[in-house]
mmCIF file of C-alpha atoms in Angstrom:
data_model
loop_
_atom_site.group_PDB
_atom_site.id
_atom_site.type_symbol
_atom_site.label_atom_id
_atom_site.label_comp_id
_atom_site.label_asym_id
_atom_site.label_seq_id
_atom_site.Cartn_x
_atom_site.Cartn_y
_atom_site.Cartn_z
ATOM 1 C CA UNK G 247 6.847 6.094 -36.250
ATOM 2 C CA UNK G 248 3.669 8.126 -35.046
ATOM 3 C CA UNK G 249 2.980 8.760 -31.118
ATOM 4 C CA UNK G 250 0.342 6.667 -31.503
ATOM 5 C CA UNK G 251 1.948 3.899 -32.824
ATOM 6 C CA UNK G 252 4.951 4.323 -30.081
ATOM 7 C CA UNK G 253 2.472 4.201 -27.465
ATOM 8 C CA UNK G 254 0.389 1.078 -28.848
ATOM 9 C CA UNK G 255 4.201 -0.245 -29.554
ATOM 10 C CA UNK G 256 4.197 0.126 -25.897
ATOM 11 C CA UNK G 257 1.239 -1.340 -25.051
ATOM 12 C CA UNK G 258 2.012 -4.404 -26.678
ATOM 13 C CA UNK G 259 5.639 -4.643 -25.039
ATOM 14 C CA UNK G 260 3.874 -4.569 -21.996
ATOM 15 C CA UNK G 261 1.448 -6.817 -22.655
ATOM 16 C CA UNK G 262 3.590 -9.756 -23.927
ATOM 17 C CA UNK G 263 5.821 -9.537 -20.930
ATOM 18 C CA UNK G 264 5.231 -12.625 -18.383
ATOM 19 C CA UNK G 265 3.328 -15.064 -20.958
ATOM 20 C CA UNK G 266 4.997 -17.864 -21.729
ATOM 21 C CA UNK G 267 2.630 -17.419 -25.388
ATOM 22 C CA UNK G 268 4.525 -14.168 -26.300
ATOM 23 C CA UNK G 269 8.034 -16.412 -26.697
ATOM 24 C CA UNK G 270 6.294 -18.600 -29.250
ATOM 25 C CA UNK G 271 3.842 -16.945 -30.954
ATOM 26 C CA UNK G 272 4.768 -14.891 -33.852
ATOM 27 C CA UNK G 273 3.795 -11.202 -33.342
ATOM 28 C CA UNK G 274 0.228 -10.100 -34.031
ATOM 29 C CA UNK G 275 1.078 -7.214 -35.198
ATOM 30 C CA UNK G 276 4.668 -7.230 -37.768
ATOM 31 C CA UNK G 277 6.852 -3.917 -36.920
ATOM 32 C CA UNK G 278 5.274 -3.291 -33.788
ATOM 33 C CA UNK G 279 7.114 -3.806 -30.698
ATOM 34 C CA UNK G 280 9.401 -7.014 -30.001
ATOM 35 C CA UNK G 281 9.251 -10.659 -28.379
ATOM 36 C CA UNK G 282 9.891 -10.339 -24.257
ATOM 37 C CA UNK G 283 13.783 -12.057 -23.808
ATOM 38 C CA UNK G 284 13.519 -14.448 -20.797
ATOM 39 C CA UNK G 285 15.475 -12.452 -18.392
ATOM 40 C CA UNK G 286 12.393 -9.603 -18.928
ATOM 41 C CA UNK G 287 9.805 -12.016 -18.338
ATOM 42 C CA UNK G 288 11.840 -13.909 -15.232
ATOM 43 C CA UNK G 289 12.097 -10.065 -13.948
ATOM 44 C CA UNK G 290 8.245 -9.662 -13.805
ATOM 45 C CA UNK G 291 7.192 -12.888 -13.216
ATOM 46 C CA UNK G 292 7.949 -13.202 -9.354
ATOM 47 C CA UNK G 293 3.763 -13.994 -8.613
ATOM 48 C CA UNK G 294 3.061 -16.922 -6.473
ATOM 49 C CA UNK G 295 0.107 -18.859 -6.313
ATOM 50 C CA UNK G 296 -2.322 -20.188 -3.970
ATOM 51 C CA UNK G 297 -0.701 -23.573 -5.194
ATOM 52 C CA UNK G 298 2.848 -22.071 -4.507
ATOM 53 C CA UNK G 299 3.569 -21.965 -8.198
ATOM 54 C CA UNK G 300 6.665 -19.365 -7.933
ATOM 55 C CA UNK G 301 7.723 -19.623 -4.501
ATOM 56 C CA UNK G 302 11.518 -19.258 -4.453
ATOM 57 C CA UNK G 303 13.339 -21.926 -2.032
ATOM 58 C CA UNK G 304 14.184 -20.698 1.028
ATOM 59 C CA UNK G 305 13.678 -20.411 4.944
ATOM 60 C CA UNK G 306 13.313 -18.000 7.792
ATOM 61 C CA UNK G 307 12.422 -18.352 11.048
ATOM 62 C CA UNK G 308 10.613 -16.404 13.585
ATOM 63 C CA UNK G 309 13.017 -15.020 16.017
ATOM 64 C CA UNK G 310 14.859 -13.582 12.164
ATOM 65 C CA UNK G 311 11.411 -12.529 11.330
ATOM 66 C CA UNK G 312 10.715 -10.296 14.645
ATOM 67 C CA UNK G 313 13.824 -9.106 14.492
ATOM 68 C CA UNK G 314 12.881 -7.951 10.707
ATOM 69 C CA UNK G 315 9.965 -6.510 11.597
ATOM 70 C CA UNK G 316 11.115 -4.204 14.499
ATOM 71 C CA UNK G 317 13.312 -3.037 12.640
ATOM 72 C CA UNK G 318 11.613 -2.440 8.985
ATOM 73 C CA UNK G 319 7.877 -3.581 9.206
ATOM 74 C CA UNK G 320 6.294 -2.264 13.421
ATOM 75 C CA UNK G 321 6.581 1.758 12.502
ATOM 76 C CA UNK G 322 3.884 1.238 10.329
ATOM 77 C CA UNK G 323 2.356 -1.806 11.956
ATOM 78 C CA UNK G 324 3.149 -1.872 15.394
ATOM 79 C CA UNK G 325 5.588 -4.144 17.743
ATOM 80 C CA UNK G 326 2.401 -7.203 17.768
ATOM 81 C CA UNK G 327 0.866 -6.356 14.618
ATOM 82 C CA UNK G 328 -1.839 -4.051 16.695
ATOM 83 C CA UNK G 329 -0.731 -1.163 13.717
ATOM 84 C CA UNK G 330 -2.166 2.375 14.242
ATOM 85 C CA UNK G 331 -4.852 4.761 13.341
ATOM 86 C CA UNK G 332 -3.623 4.780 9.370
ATOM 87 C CA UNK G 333 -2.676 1.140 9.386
ATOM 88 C CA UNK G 334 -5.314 -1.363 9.894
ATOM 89 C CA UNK G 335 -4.122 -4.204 12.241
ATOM 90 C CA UNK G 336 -3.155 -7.424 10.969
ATOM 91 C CA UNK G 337 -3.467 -10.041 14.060
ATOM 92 C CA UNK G 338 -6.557 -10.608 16.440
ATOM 93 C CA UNK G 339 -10.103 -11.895 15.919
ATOM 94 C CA UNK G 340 -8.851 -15.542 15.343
ATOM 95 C CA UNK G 341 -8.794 -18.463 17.625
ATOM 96 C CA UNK G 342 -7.990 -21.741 18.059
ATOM 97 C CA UNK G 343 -11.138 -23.346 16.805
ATOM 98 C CA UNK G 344 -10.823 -21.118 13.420
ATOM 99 C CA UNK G 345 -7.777 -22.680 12.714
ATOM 100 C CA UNK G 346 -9.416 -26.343 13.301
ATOM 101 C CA UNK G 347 -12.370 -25.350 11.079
ATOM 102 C CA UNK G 348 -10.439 -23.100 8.671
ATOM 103 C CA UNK G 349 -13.286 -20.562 8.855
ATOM 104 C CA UNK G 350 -13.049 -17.768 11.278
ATOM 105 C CA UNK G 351 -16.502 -17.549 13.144
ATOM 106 C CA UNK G 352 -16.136 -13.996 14.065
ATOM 107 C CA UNK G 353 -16.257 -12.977 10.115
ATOM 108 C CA UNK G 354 -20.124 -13.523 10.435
ATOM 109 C CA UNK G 355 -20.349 -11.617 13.831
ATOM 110 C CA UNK G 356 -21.601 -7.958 13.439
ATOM 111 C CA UNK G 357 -20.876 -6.926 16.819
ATOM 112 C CA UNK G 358 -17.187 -7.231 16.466
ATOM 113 C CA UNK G 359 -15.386 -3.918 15.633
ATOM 114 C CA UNK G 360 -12.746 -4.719 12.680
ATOM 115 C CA UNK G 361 -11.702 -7.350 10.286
ATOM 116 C CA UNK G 362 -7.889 -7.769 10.777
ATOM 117 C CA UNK G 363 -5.392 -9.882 7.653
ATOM 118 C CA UNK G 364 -5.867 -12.627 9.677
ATOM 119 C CA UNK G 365 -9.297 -12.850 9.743
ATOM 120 C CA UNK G 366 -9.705 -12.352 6.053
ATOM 121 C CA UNK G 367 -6.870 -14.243 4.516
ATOM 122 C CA UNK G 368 -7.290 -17.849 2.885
ATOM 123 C CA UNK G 369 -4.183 -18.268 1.100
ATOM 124 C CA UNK G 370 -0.390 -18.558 2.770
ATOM 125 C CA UNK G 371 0.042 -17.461 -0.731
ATOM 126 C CA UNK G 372 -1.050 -14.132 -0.428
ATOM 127 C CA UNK G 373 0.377 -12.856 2.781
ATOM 128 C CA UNK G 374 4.358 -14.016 0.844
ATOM 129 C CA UNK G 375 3.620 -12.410 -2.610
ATOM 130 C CA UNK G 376 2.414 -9.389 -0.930
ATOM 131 C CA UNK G 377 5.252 -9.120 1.574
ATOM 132 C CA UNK G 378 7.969 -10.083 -0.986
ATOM 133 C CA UNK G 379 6.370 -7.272 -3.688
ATOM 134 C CA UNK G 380 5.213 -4.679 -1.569
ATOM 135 C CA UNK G 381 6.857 -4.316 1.756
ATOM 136 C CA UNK G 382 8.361 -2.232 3.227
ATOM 137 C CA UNK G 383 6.234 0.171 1.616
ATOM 138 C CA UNK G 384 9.778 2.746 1.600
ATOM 139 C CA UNK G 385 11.967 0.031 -0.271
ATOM 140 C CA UNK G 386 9.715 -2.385 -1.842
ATOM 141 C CA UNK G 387 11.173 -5.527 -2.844
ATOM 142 C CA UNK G 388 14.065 -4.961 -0.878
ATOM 143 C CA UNK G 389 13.683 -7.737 1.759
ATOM 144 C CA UNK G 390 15.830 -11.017 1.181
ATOM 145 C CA UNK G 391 13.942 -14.175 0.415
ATOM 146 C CA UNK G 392 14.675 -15.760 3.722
ATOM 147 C CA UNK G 393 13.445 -12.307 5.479
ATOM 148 C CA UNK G 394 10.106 -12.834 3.441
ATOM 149 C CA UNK G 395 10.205 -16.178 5.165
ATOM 150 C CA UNK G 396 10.565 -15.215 8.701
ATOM 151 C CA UNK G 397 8.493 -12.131 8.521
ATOM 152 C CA UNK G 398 5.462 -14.195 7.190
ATOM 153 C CA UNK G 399 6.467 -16.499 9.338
ATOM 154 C CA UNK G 400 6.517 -14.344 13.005
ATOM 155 C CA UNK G 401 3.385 -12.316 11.455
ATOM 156 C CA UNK G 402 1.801 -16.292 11.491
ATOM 157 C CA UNK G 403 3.664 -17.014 15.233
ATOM 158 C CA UNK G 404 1.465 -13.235 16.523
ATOM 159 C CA UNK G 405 -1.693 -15.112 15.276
ATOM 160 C CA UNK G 406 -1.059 -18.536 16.969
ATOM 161 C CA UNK G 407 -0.525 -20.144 13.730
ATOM 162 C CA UNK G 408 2.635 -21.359 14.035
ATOM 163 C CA UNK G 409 4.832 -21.803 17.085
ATOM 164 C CA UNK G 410 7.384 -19.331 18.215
ATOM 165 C CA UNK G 411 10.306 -21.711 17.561
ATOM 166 C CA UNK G 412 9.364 -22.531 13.951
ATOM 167 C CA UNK G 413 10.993 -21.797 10.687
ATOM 168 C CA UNK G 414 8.844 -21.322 7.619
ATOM 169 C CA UNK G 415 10.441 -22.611 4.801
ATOM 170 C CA UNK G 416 9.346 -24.064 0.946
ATOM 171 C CA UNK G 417 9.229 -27.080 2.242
ATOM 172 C CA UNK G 418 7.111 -27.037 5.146
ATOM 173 C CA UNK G 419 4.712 -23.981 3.773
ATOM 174 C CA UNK G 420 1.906 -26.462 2.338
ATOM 175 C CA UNK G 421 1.410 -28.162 5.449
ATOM 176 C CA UNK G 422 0.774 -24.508 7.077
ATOM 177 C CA UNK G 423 -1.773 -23.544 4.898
ATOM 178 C CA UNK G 424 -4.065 -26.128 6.440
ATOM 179 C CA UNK G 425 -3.742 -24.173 9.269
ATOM 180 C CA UNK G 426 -4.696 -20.710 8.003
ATOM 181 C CA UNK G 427 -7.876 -19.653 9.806
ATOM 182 C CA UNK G 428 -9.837 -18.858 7.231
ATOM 183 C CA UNK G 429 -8.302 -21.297 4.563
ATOM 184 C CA UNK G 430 -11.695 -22.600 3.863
ATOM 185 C CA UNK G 431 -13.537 -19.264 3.837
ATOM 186 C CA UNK G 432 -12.662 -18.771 -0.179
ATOM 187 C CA UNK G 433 -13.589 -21.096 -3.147
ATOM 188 C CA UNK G 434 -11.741 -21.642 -6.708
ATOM 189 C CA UNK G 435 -14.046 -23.072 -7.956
ATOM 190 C CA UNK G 436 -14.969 -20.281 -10.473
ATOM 191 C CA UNK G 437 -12.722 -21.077 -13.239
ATOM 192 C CA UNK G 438 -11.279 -17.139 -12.539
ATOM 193 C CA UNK G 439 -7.807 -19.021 -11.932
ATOM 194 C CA UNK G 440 -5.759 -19.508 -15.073
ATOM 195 C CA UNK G 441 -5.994 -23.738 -15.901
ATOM 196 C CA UNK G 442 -7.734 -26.029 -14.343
ATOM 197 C CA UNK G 443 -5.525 -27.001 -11.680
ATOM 198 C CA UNK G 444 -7.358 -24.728 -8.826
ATOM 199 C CA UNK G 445 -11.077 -25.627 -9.297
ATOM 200 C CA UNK G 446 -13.463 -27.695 -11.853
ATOM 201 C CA UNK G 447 -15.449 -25.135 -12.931
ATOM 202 C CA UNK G 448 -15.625 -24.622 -16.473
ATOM 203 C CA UNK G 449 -17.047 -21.250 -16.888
ATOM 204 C CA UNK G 450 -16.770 -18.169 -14.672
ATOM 205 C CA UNK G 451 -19.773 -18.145 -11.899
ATOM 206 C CA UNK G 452 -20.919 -14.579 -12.755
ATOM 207 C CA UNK G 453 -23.658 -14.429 -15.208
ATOM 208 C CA UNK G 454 -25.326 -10.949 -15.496
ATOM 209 C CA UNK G 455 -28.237 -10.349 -17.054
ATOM 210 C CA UNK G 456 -29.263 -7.048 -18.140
ATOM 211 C CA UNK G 457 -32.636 -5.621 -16.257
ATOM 212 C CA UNK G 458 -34.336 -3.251 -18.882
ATOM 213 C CA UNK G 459 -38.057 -2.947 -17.132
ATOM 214 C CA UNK G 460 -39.873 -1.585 -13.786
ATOM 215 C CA UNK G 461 -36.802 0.983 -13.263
ATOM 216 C CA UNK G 462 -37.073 3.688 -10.994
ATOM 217 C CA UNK G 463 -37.816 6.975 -13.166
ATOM 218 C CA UNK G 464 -36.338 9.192 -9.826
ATOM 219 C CA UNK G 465 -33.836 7.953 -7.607
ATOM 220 C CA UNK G 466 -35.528 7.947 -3.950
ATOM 221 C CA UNK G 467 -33.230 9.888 -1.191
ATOM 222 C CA UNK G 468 -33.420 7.663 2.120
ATOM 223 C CA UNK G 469 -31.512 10.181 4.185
ATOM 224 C CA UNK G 470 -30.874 13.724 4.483
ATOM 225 C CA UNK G 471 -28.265 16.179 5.894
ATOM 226 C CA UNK G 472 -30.352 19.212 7.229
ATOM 227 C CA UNK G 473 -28.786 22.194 6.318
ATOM 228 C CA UNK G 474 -27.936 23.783 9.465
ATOM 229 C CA UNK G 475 -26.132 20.738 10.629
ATOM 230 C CA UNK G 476 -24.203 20.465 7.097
ATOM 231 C CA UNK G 477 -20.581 22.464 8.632
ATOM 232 C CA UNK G 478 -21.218 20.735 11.881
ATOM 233 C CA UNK G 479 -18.237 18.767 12.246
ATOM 234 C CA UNK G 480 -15.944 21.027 9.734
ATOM 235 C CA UNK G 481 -15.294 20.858 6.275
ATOM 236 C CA UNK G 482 -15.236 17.406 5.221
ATOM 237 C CA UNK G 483 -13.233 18.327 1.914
ATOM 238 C CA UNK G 484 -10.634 19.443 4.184
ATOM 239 C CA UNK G 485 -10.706 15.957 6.109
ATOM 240 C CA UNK G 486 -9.951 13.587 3.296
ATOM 241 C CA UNK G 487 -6.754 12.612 1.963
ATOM 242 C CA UNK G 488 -5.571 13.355 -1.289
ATOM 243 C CA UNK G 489 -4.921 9.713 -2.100
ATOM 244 C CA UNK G 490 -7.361 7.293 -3.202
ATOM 245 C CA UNK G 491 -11.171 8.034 -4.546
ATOM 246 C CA UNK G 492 -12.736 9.416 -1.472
ATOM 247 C CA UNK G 493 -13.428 13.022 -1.816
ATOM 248 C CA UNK G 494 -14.771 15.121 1.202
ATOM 249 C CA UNK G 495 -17.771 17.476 -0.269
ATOM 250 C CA UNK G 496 -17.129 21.099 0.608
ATOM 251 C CA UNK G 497 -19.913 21.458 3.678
ATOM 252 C CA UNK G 498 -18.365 25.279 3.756
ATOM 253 C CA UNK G 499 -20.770 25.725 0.161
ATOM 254 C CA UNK G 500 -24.325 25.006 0.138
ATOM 255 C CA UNK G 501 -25.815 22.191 -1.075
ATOM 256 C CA UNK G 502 -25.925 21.836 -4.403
ATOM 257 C CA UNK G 503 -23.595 24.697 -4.881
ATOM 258 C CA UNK G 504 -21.110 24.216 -8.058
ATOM 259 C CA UNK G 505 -17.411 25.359 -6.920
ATOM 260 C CA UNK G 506 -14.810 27.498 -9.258
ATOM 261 C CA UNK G 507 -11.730 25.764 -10.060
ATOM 262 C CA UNK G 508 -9.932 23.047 -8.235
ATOM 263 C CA UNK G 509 -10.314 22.649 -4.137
ATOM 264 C CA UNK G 510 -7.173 23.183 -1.942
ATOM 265 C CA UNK G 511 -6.927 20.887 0.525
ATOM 266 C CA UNK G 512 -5.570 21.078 3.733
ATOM 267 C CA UNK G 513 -5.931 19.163 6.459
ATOM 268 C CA UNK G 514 -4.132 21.828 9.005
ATOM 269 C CA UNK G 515 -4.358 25.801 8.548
ATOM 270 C CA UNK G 516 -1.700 27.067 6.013
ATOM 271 C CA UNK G 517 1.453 28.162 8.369
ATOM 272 C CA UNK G 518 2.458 31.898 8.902
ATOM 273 C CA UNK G 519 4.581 33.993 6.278
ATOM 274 C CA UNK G 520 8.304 31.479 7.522
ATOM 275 C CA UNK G 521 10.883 33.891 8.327
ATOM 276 C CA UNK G 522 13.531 34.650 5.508
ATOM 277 C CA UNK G 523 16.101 30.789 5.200
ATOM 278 C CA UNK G 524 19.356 31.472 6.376
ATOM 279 C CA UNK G 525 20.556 30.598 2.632
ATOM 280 C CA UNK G 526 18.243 29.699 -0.374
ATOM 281 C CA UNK G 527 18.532 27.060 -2.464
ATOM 282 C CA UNK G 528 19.846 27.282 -5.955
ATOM 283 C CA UNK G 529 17.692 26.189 -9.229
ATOM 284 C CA UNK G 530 19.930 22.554 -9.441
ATOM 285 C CA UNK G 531 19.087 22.288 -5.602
ATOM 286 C CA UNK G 532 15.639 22.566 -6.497
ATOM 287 C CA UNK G 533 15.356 20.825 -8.905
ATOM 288 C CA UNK G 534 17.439 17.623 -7.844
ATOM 289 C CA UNK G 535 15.506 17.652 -4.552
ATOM 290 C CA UNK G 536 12.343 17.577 -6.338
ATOM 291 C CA UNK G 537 13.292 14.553 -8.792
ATOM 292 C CA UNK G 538 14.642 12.804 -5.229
ATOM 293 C CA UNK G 539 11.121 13.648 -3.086
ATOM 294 C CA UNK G 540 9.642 11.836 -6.429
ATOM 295 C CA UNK G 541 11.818 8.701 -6.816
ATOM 296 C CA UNK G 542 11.633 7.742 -2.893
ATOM 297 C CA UNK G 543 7.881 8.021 -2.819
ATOM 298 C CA UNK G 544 8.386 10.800 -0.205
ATOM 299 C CA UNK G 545 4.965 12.894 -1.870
ATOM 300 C CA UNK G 546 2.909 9.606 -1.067
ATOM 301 C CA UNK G 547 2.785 11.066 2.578
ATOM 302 C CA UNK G 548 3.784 14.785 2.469
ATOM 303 C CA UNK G 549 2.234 17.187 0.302
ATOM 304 C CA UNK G 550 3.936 20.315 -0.967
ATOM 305 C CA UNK G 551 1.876 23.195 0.931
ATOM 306 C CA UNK G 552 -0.743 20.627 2.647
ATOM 307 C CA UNK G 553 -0.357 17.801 5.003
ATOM 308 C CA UNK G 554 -1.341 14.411 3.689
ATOM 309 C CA UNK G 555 -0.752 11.324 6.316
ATOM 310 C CA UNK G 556 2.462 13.340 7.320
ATOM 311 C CA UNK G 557 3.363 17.641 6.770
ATOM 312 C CA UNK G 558 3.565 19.302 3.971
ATOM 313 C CA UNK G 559 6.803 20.476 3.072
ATOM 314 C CA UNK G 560 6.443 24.065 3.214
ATOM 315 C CA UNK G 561 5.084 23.385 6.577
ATOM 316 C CA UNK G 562 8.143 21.704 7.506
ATOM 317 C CA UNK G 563 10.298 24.784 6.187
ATOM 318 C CA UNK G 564 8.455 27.219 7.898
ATOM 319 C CA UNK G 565 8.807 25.813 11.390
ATOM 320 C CA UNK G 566 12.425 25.559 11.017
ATOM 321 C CA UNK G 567 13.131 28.629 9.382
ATOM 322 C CA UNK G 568 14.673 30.156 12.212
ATOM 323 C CA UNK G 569 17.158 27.096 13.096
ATOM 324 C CA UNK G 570 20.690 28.030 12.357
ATOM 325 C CA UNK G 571 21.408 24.170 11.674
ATOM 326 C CA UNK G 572 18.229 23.621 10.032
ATOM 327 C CA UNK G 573 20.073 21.720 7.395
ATOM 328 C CA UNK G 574 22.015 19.205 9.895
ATOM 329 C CA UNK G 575 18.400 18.750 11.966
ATOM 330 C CA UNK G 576 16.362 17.874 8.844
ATOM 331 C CA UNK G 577 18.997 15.719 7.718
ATOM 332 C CA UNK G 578 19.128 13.789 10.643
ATOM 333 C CA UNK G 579 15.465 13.736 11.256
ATOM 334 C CA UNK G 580 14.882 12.088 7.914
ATOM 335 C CA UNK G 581 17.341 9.444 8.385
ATOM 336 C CA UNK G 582 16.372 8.161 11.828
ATOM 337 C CA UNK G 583 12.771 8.964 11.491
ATOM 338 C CA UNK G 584 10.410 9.380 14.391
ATOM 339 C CA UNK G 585 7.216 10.589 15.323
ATOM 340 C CA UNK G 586 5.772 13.105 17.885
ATOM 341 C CA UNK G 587 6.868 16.569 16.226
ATOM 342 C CA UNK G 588 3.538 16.672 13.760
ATOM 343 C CA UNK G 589 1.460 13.880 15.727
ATOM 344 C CA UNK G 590 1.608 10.417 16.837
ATOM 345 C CA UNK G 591 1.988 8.846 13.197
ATOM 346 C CA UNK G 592 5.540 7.310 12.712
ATOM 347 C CA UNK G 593 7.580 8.196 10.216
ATOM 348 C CA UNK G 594 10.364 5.077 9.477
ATOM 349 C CA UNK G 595 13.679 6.050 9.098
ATOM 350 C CA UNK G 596 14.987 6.706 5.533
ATOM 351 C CA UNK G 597 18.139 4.514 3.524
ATOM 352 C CA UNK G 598 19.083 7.509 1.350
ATOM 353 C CA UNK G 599 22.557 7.726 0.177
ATOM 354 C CA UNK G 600 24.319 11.033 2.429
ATOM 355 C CA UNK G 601 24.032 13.003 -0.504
ATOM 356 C CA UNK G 602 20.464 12.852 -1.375
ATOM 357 C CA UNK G 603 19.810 13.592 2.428
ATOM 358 C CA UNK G 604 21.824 16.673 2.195
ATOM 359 C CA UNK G 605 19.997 17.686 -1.294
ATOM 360 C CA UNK G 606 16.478 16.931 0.212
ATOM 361 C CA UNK G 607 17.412 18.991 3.473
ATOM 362 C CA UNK G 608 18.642 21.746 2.237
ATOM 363 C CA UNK G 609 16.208 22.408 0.354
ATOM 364 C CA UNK G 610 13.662 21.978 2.870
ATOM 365 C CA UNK G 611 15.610 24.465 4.982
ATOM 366 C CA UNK G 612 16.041 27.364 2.408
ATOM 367 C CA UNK G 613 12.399 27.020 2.080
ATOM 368 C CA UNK G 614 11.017 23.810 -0.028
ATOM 369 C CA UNK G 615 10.587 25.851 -3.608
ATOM 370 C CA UNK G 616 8.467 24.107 -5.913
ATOM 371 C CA UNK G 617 10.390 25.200 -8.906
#
């Protein structure tokens, strides 16, 4: 079989996985690919909906869920759900009178600063699928389903939503939906939900229609940078992060100015020559700690040379260069996590097996080669 095919073959694996069609239906395409078993499509289909289609039985309450959280959730997003400067918070702008009118009133109130989960979310729904699938962000889907329980539930008690002696549970999750603040802030009735079972529409509500006269020959420019105020504030390529679709323009270049090759970002300067490693690191050292930084997500905060929401690892060799138990410290370090060395962002502490610590800190202290 070609590439191509291989890939479409894989395409179409893909695709059939989680419809209930692809165990009936008799393939589109003969040769190409195979029929999902259920245990594939029970796998992937964990989703649950705003009617609590999916949701697993189970309970958890929200002196388990604080406990949870403190322990695997308020690194990132703070003791009260307050978070910090990467994090946006979760609880606040809501009141008592939302949760009676199931719209929050401060949603239409420009003067307010932020828009917290809270605020935003109409669905119960949401806030357990995204927990269950997502969080923590280090070990997704590692919580139990009773910890997805009481964490939803004490992130509900830090909003007033529920009281702080109450225990969320399958049962008892419809009735606190009608109490979501902004339950009534969101509409179905679009037919984008799958059936009919969530609204009446019948056709989906956007209808565009193609505008082919009186268009603008020029696009107008409302605002301007002067040039002498363009480096002002720094380079703002050298102030976005690496992740996601902003992109910083390089204010060191003039306007209009068409850069060589690909920008190197760095949000701190680029760290002295480190002093020579006590030992370096052998090729398998190398390489295994490079397929370990991969598989625990470790490069979704620290870049190799550059620092991203946390150092780059090169930076973190070079200040510890000179430490004759480098190895021990960084080992540690990484499993208890902390924050205060490179800045007030928290780092949670790591699960790796001892080994895989050992791996990822000893290469970091003979000098974190790329290859």
């Amino acid at each position: 079989m070609s590439s191509s095919r291989k890939f479409a073959a894989a395409l179409l694996g893909l695709a059939m996985l989680g419809s209930a069609w692809a165990q009936q239906a008799a393939p589109a395409y003969p040769g190409i690919g195979r029929t999902a078993t259920k245990a594939e499509i029970a796998a992937w289909d964990i989703d649950v909906r705003p009617d609590f289609k999916g949701l697993p039985k189970g309970s958890g309450s929200v002196n388990l869920g604080q406990e949870v959280w403190e322990a695997k959730c308020a690194s990132c997003h703070g003791i009260f759900g307050e978070s910090n400067e990467v994090f946006s918070p979760l609880v606040g702008g809501t009141t008592a009178e939302d949760i009676k009118t199931g719209r929050v009133a401060r949603l239409n109130d420009t003067t307010f600063p932020g828009r917290t989960t809270l605020m935003k979310v109409a669905t119960l729904s949401t806030l357990w699928d995204y927990i269950n699938r997502a969080m923590p962000w280090n070990a997704p889907k590692s919580l139990k389903t009773d910890e997805v329980y009481a964490v939803t539930a004490y992130l509900l008690s830090l909003g007033g939503i529920v009281p702080e002696d109450f225990t969320l549970s399958d049962a008892n999750v419809a009735d606190v939906q009608k109490r979501m603040p902004n339950r009534n802030g969101m509409t179905t009735a679009h037919a984008m939900w799958p059936g009919k079972s969530l609204g009446k529409a019948t056709a989906p509500d956007v209808k565009a229609t193609a505008c082919m006269r009186d268009c603008d020959t020029e696009p107008k420019v409302a605002s301007l940078l002067p040039d002498f105020a363009r480096n002002n504030n720094g380079n703002l390529a050298e102030q976005q992060r690496l992740v996601g679709p902003q992109r910083g323009i390089d204010t060191t270049r003039p306007a209009g100015a068409r850069r060589e090759g690909p920008i190197s970002v760095a949000a701190t300067p680029a760290p002295p020559p480190a002093a020579t490693p006590a030992h370096a690191a052998t090729a398998g050292t190398t390489t295994a700690a490079l397929a370990l930084i991969k598989k625990n997500s470790c490069t979704a905060c620290h870049g190799m040379d550059q620092k991203l929401v946390g150092p780059g690892f090169k930076q973190i060799a070079a200040k510890h260069a000179s430490r004759s138990d480098a190895e021990a410290y960084l080992a540690s370090r990484i499993k208890s996590g902390g924050q205060g060395v490179w800045g007030p962002i928290p780092m949670p502490a790591q699960t790796l097996p001892d080994a895989d610590l050992k791996t990822i800190a000893a290469w970091l202290a003979a000098g974190a080669a790329s290859r």
